[in-house]
Short mmCIF file of C-alpha atoms in Angstrom, two decimals:
data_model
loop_
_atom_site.label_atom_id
_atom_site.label_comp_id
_atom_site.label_asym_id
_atom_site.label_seq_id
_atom_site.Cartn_x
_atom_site.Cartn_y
_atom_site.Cartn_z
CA UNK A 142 12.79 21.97 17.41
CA UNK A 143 13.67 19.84 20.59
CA UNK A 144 17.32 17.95 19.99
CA UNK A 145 18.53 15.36 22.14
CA UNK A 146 22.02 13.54 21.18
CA UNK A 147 21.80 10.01 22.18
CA UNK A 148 25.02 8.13 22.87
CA UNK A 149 26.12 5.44 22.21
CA UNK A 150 24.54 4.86 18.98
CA UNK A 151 25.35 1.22 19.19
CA UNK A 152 25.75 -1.21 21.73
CA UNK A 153 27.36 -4.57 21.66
CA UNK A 154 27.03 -6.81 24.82
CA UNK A 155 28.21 -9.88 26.54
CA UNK A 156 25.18 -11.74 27.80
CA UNK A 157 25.20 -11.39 31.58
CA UNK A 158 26.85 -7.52 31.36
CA UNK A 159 25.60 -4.42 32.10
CA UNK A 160 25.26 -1.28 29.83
CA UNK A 161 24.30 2.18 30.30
CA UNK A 162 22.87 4.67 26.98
CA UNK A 163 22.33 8.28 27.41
CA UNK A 164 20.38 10.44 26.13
CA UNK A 165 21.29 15.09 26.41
CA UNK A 166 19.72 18.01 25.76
CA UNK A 167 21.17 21.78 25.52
CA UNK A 168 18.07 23.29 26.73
CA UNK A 169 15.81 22.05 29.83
CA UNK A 170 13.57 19.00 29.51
CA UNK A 171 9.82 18.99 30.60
CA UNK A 172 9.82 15.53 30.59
CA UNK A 173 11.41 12.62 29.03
CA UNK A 174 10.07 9.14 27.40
CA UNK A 175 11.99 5.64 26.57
CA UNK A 176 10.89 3.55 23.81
CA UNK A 177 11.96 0.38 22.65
CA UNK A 178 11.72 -1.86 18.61
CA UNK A 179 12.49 -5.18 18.47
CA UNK A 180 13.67 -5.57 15.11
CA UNK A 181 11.24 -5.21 12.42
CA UNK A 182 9.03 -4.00 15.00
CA UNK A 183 7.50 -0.61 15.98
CA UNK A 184 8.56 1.70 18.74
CA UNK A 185 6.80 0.88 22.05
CA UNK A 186 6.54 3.14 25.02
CA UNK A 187 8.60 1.89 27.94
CA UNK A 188 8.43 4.83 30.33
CA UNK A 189 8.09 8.35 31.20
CA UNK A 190 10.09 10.91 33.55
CA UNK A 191 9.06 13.96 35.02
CA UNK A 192 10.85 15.20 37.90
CA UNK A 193 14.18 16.26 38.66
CA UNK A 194 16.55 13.76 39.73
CA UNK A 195 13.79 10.89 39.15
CA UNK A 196 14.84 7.25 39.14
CA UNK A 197 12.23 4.30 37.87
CA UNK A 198 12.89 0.82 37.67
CA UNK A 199 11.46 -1.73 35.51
CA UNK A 200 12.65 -5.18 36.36
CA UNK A 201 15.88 -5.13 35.35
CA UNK A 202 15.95 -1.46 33.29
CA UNK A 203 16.89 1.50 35.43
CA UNK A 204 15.64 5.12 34.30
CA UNK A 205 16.83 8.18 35.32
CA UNK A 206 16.54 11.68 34.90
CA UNK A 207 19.03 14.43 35.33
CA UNK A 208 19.00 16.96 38.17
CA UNK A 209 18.96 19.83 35.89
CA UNK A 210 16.49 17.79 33.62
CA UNK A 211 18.73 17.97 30.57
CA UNK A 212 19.69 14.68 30.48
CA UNK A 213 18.90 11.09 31.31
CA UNK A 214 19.86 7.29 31.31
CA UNK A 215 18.70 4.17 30.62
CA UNK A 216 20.91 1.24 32.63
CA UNK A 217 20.03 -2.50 31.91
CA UNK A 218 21.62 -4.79 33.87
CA UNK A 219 22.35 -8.68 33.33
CA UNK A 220 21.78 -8.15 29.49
CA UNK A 221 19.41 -10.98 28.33
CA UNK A 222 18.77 -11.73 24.15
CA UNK A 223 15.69 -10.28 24.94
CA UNK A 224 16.89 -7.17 25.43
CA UNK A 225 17.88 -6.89 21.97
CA UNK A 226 16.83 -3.32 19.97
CA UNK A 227 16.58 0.26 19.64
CA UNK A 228 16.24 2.39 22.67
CA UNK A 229 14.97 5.67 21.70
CA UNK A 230 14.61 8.66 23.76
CA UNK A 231 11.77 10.80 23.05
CA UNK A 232 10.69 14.71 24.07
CA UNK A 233 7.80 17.04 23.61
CA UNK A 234 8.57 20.21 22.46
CA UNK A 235 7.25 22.44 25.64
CA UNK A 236 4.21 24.62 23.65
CA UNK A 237 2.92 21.99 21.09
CA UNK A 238 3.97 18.98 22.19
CA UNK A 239 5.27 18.07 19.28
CA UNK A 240 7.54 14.53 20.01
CA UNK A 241 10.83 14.29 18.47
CA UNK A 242 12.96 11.24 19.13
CA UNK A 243 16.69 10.71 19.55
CA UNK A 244 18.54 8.64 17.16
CA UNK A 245 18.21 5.65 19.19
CA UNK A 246 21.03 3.10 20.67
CA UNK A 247 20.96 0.11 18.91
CA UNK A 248 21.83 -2.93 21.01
CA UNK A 249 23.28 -6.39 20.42
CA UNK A 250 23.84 -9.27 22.69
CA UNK A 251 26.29 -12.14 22.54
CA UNK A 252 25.21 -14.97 24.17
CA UNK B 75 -9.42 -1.14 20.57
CA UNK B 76 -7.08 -2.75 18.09
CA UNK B 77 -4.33 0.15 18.19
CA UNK B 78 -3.29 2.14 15.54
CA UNK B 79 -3.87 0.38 12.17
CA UNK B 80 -1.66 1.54 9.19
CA UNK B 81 -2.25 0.57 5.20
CA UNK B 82 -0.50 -0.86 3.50
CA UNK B 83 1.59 -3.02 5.47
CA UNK B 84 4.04 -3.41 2.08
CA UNK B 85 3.70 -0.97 -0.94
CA UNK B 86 6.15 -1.50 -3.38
CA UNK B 87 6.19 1.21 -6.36
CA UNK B 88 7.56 2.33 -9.64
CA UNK B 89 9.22 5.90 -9.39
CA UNK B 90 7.29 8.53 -10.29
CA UNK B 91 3.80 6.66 -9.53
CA UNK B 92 1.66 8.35 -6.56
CA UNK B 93 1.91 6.46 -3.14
CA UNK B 94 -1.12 7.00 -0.14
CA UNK B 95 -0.23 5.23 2.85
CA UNK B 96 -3.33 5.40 5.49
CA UNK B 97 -3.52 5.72 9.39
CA UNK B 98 -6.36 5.43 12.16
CA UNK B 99 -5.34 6.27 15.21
CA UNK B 100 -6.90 5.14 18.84
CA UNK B 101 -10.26 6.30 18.99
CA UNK B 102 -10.40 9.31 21.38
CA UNK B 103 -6.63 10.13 20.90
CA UNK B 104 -6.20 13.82 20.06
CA UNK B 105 -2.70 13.85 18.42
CA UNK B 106 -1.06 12.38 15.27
CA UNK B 107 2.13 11.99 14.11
CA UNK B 108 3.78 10.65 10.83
CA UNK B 109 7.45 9.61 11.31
CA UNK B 110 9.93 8.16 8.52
CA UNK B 111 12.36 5.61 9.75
CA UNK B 112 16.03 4.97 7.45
CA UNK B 113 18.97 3.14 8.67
CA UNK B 114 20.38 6.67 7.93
CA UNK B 115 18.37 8.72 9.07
CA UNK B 116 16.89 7.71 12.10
CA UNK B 117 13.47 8.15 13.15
CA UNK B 118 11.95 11.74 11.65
CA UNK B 119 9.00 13.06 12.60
CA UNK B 120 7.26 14.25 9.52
CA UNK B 121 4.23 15.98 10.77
CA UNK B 122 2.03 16.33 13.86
CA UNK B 123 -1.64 17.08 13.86
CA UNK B 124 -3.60 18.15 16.45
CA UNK B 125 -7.45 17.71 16.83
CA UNK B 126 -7.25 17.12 13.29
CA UNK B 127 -5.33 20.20 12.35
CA UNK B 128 -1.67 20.12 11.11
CA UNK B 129 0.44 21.77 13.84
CA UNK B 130 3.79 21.42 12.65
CA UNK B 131 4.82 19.97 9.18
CA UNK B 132 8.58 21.19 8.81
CA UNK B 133 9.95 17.95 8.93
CA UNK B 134 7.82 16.80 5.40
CA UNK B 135 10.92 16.59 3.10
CA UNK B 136 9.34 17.87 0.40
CA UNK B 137 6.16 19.66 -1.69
CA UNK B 138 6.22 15.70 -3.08
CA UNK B 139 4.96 15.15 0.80
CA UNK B 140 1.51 16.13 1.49
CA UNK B 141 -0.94 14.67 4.64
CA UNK B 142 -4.19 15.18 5.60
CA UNK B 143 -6.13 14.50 8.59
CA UNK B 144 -10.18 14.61 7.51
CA UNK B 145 -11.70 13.73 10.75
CA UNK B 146 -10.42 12.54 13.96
CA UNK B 147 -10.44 8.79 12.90
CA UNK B 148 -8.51 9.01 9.84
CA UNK B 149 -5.75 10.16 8.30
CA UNK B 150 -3.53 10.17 5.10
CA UNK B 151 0.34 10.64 3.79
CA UNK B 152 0.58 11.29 0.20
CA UNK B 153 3.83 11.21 -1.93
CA UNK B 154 3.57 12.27 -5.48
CA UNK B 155 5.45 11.37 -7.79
CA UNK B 156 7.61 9.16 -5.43
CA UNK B 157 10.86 8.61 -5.58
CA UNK B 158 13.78 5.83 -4.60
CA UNK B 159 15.20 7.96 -1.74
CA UNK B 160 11.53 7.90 0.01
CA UNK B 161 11.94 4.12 0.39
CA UNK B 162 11.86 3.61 4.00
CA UNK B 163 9.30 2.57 7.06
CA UNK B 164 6.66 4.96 7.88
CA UNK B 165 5.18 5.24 10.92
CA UNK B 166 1.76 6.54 12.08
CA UNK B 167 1.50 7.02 15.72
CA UNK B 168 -1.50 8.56 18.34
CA UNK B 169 -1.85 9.68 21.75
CA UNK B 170 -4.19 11.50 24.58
CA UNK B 171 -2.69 14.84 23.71
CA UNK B 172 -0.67 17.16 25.46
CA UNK B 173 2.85 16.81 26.81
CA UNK B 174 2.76 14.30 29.01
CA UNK B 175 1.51 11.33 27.31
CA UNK B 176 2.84 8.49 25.72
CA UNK B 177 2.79 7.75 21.74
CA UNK B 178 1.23 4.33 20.58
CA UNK B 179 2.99 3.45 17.03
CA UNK B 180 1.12 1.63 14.17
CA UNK B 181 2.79 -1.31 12.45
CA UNK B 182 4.21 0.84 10.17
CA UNK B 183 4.32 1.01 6.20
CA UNK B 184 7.47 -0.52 4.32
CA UNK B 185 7.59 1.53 1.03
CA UNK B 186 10.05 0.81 -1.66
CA UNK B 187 10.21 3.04 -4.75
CA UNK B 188 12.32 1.03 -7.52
#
């Protein structure tokens, strides 16, 4: 099935700093989603790329996807407490659609 | 629509005792996936079904594993007999279908087999 190495797999922060995770595949990427759990919550959709070379913002959470589509990154800047979680990337496998996630970046934030 | 409802919220089990943990997805949502969350694992997708039909189960660990979708609104993971290493969270999640759409998780199950 689809594999995507997600890096780092844990992320410890000064409040105020920025971090980066990324998320790579060997083979080509239809498209890519980012989910986020709170602790002891569920995974909850964030966003989805499609294009090559795509960049989406969400406040303060950048998302981009690779030129060759086989990889992409999640930047968060001015960590806040509420940023604390999992960040999971997520692909469909291209003929089923079957969604396999990364194994996530955990994130912690000193305040 | 109240989301994707899983039951139990808690199960907690002897070994070797039969465990059903329940799922109804959005109403309208074609696909359904069981996932089984460990610190150690990760997040493992289990099983997908599609319009009600099992597409891909090669990530269900084990013959122990069995799940069954009987109509579109409903569907069931079955462990028998259970086991200490299935302890874990699992996760029923739906959405639209196809490959571009997003996955809406359930609250998830916490099972622990002592």
């Amino acid at each position: 099935g689809q594999q995507v190495m997600q890096i780092p797999q844990y992320q410890h922060v000064q409040e105020g700093e920025d971090f980066t995770t990324y998320c790579n595949s060997s083979t080509t990427l239809s498209n890519i989603q980012w989910y986020k759990q709170r602790p002891g919550g569920h995974p909850v959709f964030l966003i989805q790329l499609v294009k090559s070379g795509e960049v989406k913002k969400q406040k303060r959470l950048t998302f981009q996807f690779g030129e060759a589509k086989k990889n992409s990154s999640l930047h968060i800047t001015a960590t806040q407490t509420t940023d604390v979680g999992t960040y999971f990337c997520a692909v469909h496998t291209p003929n089923d659609y079957k969604l396999s996630f990364g194994a996530g970046t955990t994130v912690t934030v000193r305040a | 629509d109240a989301g994707v409802i899983q039951s139990p919220r808690h199960e907690v089990t002897e070994m070797g005792q039969e465990v059903t943990l329940r799922c109804k997805p959005i109403s309208g949502h074609n696909s359904l996936f069981w996932y089984r969350q460990t610190m150690m694992r990760g997040l493992e997708l289990l099983i997908y079904f599609n319009n009600n039909v099992p597409i891909d189960d090669s990530g269900m660990p084990e013959d122990r594993f069995s799940a069954k979708m009987p109509n579109a609104s409903f569907s069931t993971l079955k462990i028998q007999p259970s086991e200490p290493r299935d302890s874990a969270v699992y996760f029923c999640a739906s959405s639209p279908g196809g490959g571009n759409t997003e996955a809406f998780f359930g609250q998830g199950t916490r099972l622990t087999v002592v």
